[in-house]
Coordinates of C-alpha atoms in Angstrom, one line a residue:
Chain A
M1415 CA 21.9 20.9 20.2
M1416 CA 25.5 21.9 19.0
Y1417 CA 26.1 24.6 22.0
R1418 CA 25.9 20.8 23.9
R1419 CA 28.3 19.6 22.0
Y1420 CA 30.8 21.7 23.6
R1421 CA 30.6 22.8 26.4
V1422 CA 28.8 19.7 27.6
S1423 CA 27.5 19.7 31.8
P1424 CA 27.0 16.3 33.2
M1425 CA 24.0 17.4 34.0
W1426 CA 22.9 17.2 30.5
R1427 CA 24.6 14.3 29.8
E1428 CA 22.5 12.5 32.2
M1429 CA 19.0 14.2 30.8
D1430 CA 20.7 12.5 27.2
R1431 CA 20.5 9.4 28.2
L1432 CA 18.0 9.2 29.2
Q1433 CA 16.7 10.6 26.7
Q1434 CA 17.8 8.1 24.5
E1435 CA 16.8 5.1 27.1
M1436 CA 13.3 6.3 26.8
S1437 CA 12.6 6.7 22.9
R1438 CA 14.4 3.4 23.2
L1439 CA 12.1 2.1 25.5
Y1440 CA 9.0 2.9 23.6
E1441 CA 9.9 1.5 20.7
E1442 CA 10.3 -1.7 22.6
F1443 CA 6.1 -1.1 23.6
R1444 CA 5.7 -0.2 20.3
P1445 CA 2.7 -2.7 18.9
P1446 CA 4.3 -4.4 15.5
R1447 CA 1.9 -3.1 13.7
W1448 CA 3.2 0.1 13.7
R1449 CA 6.0 0.0 12.2
V1450 CA 6.4 2.0 9.6
A1451 CA 8.3 1.4 6.2
P1452 CA 11.1 3.7 5.3
A1453 CA 10.7 3.7 1.4
Y1454 CA 8.5 2.6 -0.8
P1455 CA 6.7 0.0 -1.2
A1456 CA 5.3 -1.2 2.1
L1457 CA 7.1 -4.8 2.8
N1458 CA 5.6 -7.5 5.7
V1459 CA 8.1 -10.6 6.3
W1460 CA 7.0 -14.3 7.2
S1461 CA 8.9 -16.6 8.2
S1462 CA 9.8 -19.8 9.1
D1463 CA 12.3 -22.5 10.0
D1464 CA 12.7 -23.0 6.7
A1465 CA 11.5 -20.7 4.1
L1466 CA 11.0 -16.8 4.1
L1467 CA 7.8 -15.4 2.6
V1468 CA 7.8 -12.0 2.1
T1469 CA 5.0 -9.8 0.0
A1470 CA 4.3 -6.0 -0.4
E1471 CA 1.0 -4.0 -1.9
L1472 CA 2.0 -3.6 -5.3
P1473 CA -1.3 -2.3 -6.4
G1474 CA -0.9 -0.4 -10.0
V1475 CA 2.2 -1.7 -11.4
S1476 CA 2.9 -4.4 -13.7
S1477 CA 4.0 -7.5 -13.5
E1478 CA 7.0 -7.1 -16.3
D1479 CA 8.3 -4.0 -14.1
I1480 CA 9.4 -6.1 -11.0
E1481 CA 12.4 -7.0 -10.5
V1482 CA 13.2 -9.0 -7.5
S1483 CA 16.8 -9.9 -7.1
V1484 CA 18.9 -11.6 -4.5
V1485 CA 22.6 -11.4 -3.8
G1486 CA 24.2 -12.8 -1.0
E1487 CA 21.9 -12.5 2.4
T1488 CA 20.4 -9.0 0.8
L1489 CA 17.2 -8.7 -0.8
T1490 CA 16.9 -6.1 -3.7
L1491 CA 13.0 -5.3 -4.8
S1492 CA 13.0 -2.7 -7.4
G1493 CA 10.2 -1.4 -10.2
V1494 CA 8.7 1.8 -11.4
R1495 CA 4.9 2.2 -10.8
K1496 CA 3.6 4.3 -14.6
P1497 CA 1.1 7.0 -14.4
D1498 CA -2.7 6.2 -16.5
E1499 CA -2.3 7.7 -20.3
L1500 CA -4.3 10.0 -20.0
K1501 CA -6.1 11.1 -23.5
E1502 CA -5.8 15.0 -24.7
G1503 CA -7.7 17.5 -22.2
A1504 CA -8.4 14.8 -19.4
R1505 CA -8.4 17.1 -16.6
Y1506 CA -7.6 16.1 -12.7
H1507 CA -10.0 16.5 -9.6
R1508 CA -8.8 14.8 -7.5
Q1509 CA -5.0 12.9 -7.4
E1510 CA -4.2 10.6 -4.8
R1511 CA -1.8 8.0 -6.4
G1512 CA 1.6 8.3 -6.8
Y1513 CA 3.9 7.1 -9.5
G1514 CA 7.3 6.3 -9.9
K1515 CA 10.9 4.6 -9.3
F1516 CA 10.8 2.3 -6.3
S1517 CA 13.3 0.0 -4.5
R1518 CA 13.7 -1.6 -1.6
T1519 CA 16.4 -3.8 0.4
L1520 CA 15.9 -6.2 2.3
Q1521 CA 18.3 -8.3 4.6
L1522 CA 17.6 -11.3 5.2
P1523 CA 18.0 -13.7 8.4
F1524 CA 19.3 -16.3 6.9
P1525 CA 20.9 -17.0 3.3
V1526 CA 18.6 -19.1 0.9
K1527 CA 18.3 -21.0 -2.2
V1528 CA 18.2 -18.7 -4.5
E1529 CA 17.2 -20.9 -7.6
G1530 CA 15.0 -21.9 -5.2
I1531 CA 12.9 -18.8 -5.3
E1532 CA 9.6 -17.9 -6.6
A1533 CA 7.6 -14.7 -7.0
S1534 CA 3.9 -14.0 -7.5
F1535 CA 1.6 -11.3 -8.6
K1536 CA -1.8 -11.6 -8.2
N1537 CA -4.2 -9.0 -7.6
G1538 CA -1.7 -6.1 -6.9
V1539 CA 0.3 -8.4 -4.7
L1540 CA 3.5 -9.5 -4.9
Q1541 CA 4.8 -13.2 -2.9
I1542 CA 8.4 -14.5 -2.9
H1543 CA 9.0 -17.5 -1.0
M1544 CA 12.8 -17.5 -0.2
P1545 CA 13.9 -21.2 1.4
R1546 CA 16.1 -21.2 3.2
A1547 CA 19.7 -22.6 1.8
E1548 CA 20.0 -26.0 3.2
E1549 CA 23.8 -25.7 4.0
D1550 CA 22.1 -23.3 7.0
R1551 CA 18.5 -25.4 7.2
P1552 CA 19.4 -26.3 11.2
R1553 CA 20.7 -29.9 11.9
K1554 CA 20.0 -32.2 14.3
I1555 CA 22.8 -34.2 15.9
A1556 CA 21.8 -37.6 16.5
V1557 CA 23.8 -38.4 19.9
K1558 CA 25.3 -42.3 20.1
T1559 CA 25.3 -44.0 23.0
A1560 CA 28.8 -45.3 23.3
Chain B
M413 CA 0.8 15.5 -16.8
T414 CA 4.0 15.5 -15.0
Q415 CA 3.3 18.5 -12.7
N416 CA 0.8 16.3 -11.3
V417 CA 2.5 13.4 -10.5
K418 CA 2.9 12.2 -7.2
T419 CA 5.2 10.4 -5.2
M420 CA 3.5 7.2 -3.1
E421 CA 2.7 7.2 -0.1
V422 CA 3.1 3.6 2.2
E423 CA 0.6 4.6 4.8
K424 CA -3.1 3.5 4.3
Q425 CA -5.2 6.0 5.6
E426 CA -7.6 4.3 7.6
V427 CA -11.5 4.9 7.7
T428 CA -12.7 7.1 10.3
A429 CA -16.0 5.5 11.9
T430 CA -19.2 6.8 12.6
E431 CA -21.2 7.0 15.2
D432 CA -22.9 5.1 17.0
T433 CA -21.7 2.3 14.3
E434 CA -19.2 -0.3 14.4
R435 CA -18.3 -2.7 11.4
T436 CA -19.5 -6.3 11.7
R437 CA -16.2 -7.4 9.9
D438 CA -13.8 -8.0 12.6
C439 CA -10.6 -6.8 10.9
R440 CA -9.2 -3.4 9.3
C441 CA -10.6 -1.3 6.9
F442 CA -8.9 1.4 4.9
V443 CA -10.0 4.4 2.8
P444 CA -8.4 3.5 -1.0
R445 CA -7.1 6.0 -2.5
A446 CA -7.7 6.9 -5.5
D447 CA -7.7 10.0 -9.0
I448 CA -10.1 10.9 -10.0
Y449 CA -9.9 12.5 -13.6
E450 CA -12.5 13.9 -16.2
V451 CA -12.5 13.1 -19.7
D452 CA -14.6 14.2 -23.0
D453 CA -17.8 12.5 -21.7
Q454 CA -16.9 11.2 -18.8
I455 CA -15.5 10.8 -15.1
V456 CA -13.0 8.2 -14.6
I457 CA -12.3 6.9 -11.0
V458 CA -8.9 5.1 -10.3
A459 CA -8.2 3.4 -6.6
D460 CA -6.2 0.9 -5.2
V461 CA -7.8 -1.5 -3.7
P462 CA -4.6 -4.3 -4.0
G463 CA -5.6 -7.7 -2.9
A464 CA -9.0 -7.6 -4.1
D465 CA -10.6 -9.4 -6.9
E466 CA -13.4 -8.8 -9.6
N467 CA -15.3 -11.0 -6.9
S468 CA -14.6 -9.5 -3.8
I469 CA -15.3 -5.6 -5.3
E470 CA -18.9 -4.2 -4.5
V471 CA -20.3 -1.1 -6.3
T472 CA -23.6 0.0 -5.0
L473 CA -25.8 3.6 -6.2
E474 CA -27.9 4.8 -3.9
K475 CA -29.6 8.0 -5.0
N476 CA -26.3 10.0 -5.7
I477 CA -23.8 7.9 -2.9
L478 CA -21.2 5.7 -4.5
T479 CA -19.8 2.8 -2.3
I480 CA -17.5 1.4 -3.8
N481 CA -16.2 -2.0 -0.5
A482 CA -13.3 -4.6 -1.5
Y483 CA -13.6 -7.3 0.7
V484 CA -9.5 -8.5 0.9
E485 CA -9.2 -11.8 3.5
P486 CA -5.8 -11.6 5.4
V487 CA -3.4 -14.2 4.0
A488 CA -1.7 -16.2 7.2
P489 CA 0.6 -18.4 5.1
E490 CA 0.8 -21.9 7.3
G491 CA 3.5 -22.8 9.5
Y492 CA 4.9 -19.4 8.9
S493 CA 4.4 -17.4 11.4
L494 CA 4.8 -13.3 10.9
A495 CA 8.5 -11.0 11.9
F496 CA 7.5 -7.9 10.5
A497 CA 5.0 -5.8 9.5
E498 CA 4.6 -2.1 7.0
Y499 CA 1.2 -2.8 6.0
E500 CA -1.4 -4.0 7.2
I501 CA -4.8 -6.3 5.1
G502 CA -7.5 -4.6 5.4
D503 CA -11.0 -3.8 3.4
Y504 CA -11.5 -0.8 1.8
Q505 CA -14.1 1.5 2.0
R506 CA -14.9 4.9 0.0
S507 CA -17.7 6.7 -1.0
F508 CA -18.7 9.3 -3.2
R509 CA -20.9 12.0 -4.6
L510 CA -22.3 12.3 -7.9
S511 CA -23.8 15.1 -10.0
N512 CA -26.7 14.7 -11.3
E513 CA -24.9 15.3 -14.7
I514 CA -24.2 11.3 -14.7
D515 CA -25.5 8.8 -17.1
R516 CA -26.1 5.9 -13.4
D517 CA -27.5 3.2 -16.2
K518 CA -24.0 3.2 -18.0
I519 CA -21.7 3.3 -15.3
Q520 CA -18.3 0.6 -15.4
A521 CA -16.0 -0.7 -13.4
T522 CA -13.0 -3.0 -14.0
V523 CA -10.4 -4.6 -11.2
K524 CA -6.7 -4.9 -13.0
D525 CA -3.6 -5.7 -10.9
G526 CA -5.3 -4.6 -8.0
V527 CA -6.8 -1.2 -9.3
L528 CA -10.3 -1.0 -9.5
R529 CA -11.5 1.7 -12.4
L530 CA -15.1 3.2 -12.5
Y531 CA -16.4 5.1 -16.3
L532 CA -19.6 7.2 -15.4
P533 CA -20.1 8.4 -18.6
K534 CA -21.8 12.3 -18.8
A535 CA -25.2 12.5 -19.2
A536 CA -26.1 13.4 -22.3
S537 CA -27.9 16.3 -21.4
A538 CA -25.2 17.4 -18.9
L539 CA -22.8 17.2 -22.3
T540 CA -21.2 20.7 -23.3
R541 CA -22.8 21.6 -26.7
K542 CA -20.8 23.8 -28.9
I543 CA -23.0 26.7 -30.3
S544 CA -21.6 28.1 -34.2
V545 CA -22.1 31.5 -34.8
K546 CA -23.4 32.2 -37.9
A547 CA -22.0 35.7 -39.6
G548 CA -25.4 37.3 -40.7

């Protein structure tokens, strides 16, 4: 690709633009389920007018190893997934489950009320419930008749 | 066992439907990631089934096929709409063919934090016997 940058013919420029346009189109028509998480764990985000709900599947992680923090409008979820403690002489036949530290940050669509954040962990599924900050809630303005 | 450590993967693998059959439940079905290891006198199967608990997991043994079925009810919190999704919720299904060395009556299963553990003790006849060598 490097050679194009120096001696770009107008035709190539046009092709590049077309290519970009095409990938943008494909991106748009992708069903949401194809969205691939950039890092572990995969997150689902639910939203309503006055709250956000973030869920993640973290099987095998214990609740004390999960850290959730919110700074401004950024949610950070980090933790560690520990491997099984194996007895001496144990031998793996198959290993597909991964271990290690993980960390994800998520930009929230609106400021949240930090005191109202609740996180629960059940059956390996984490749920973080975040109420929208009072000052950010849409306000209804009464129209007075003069 | 550090040489075995794998990195965590994000994507779930979907069960491939066998020919001419369809699932009766209208949701997706995934293959749980599993570790299998052997310690002294038993084989342990560890499988990730997030969202399933002791009441929604079925383990069946037919002939020598051990099947894990975990049913997960998709949650749709009321009043919320899905803003974006990186994973899908669905059932889990996986089968393993066991060798004859397993003592079928003593299989145990536990589930904790979305991880299913199956303990398969080896049959007495299959335990390795140490033969002492006498000088004579």
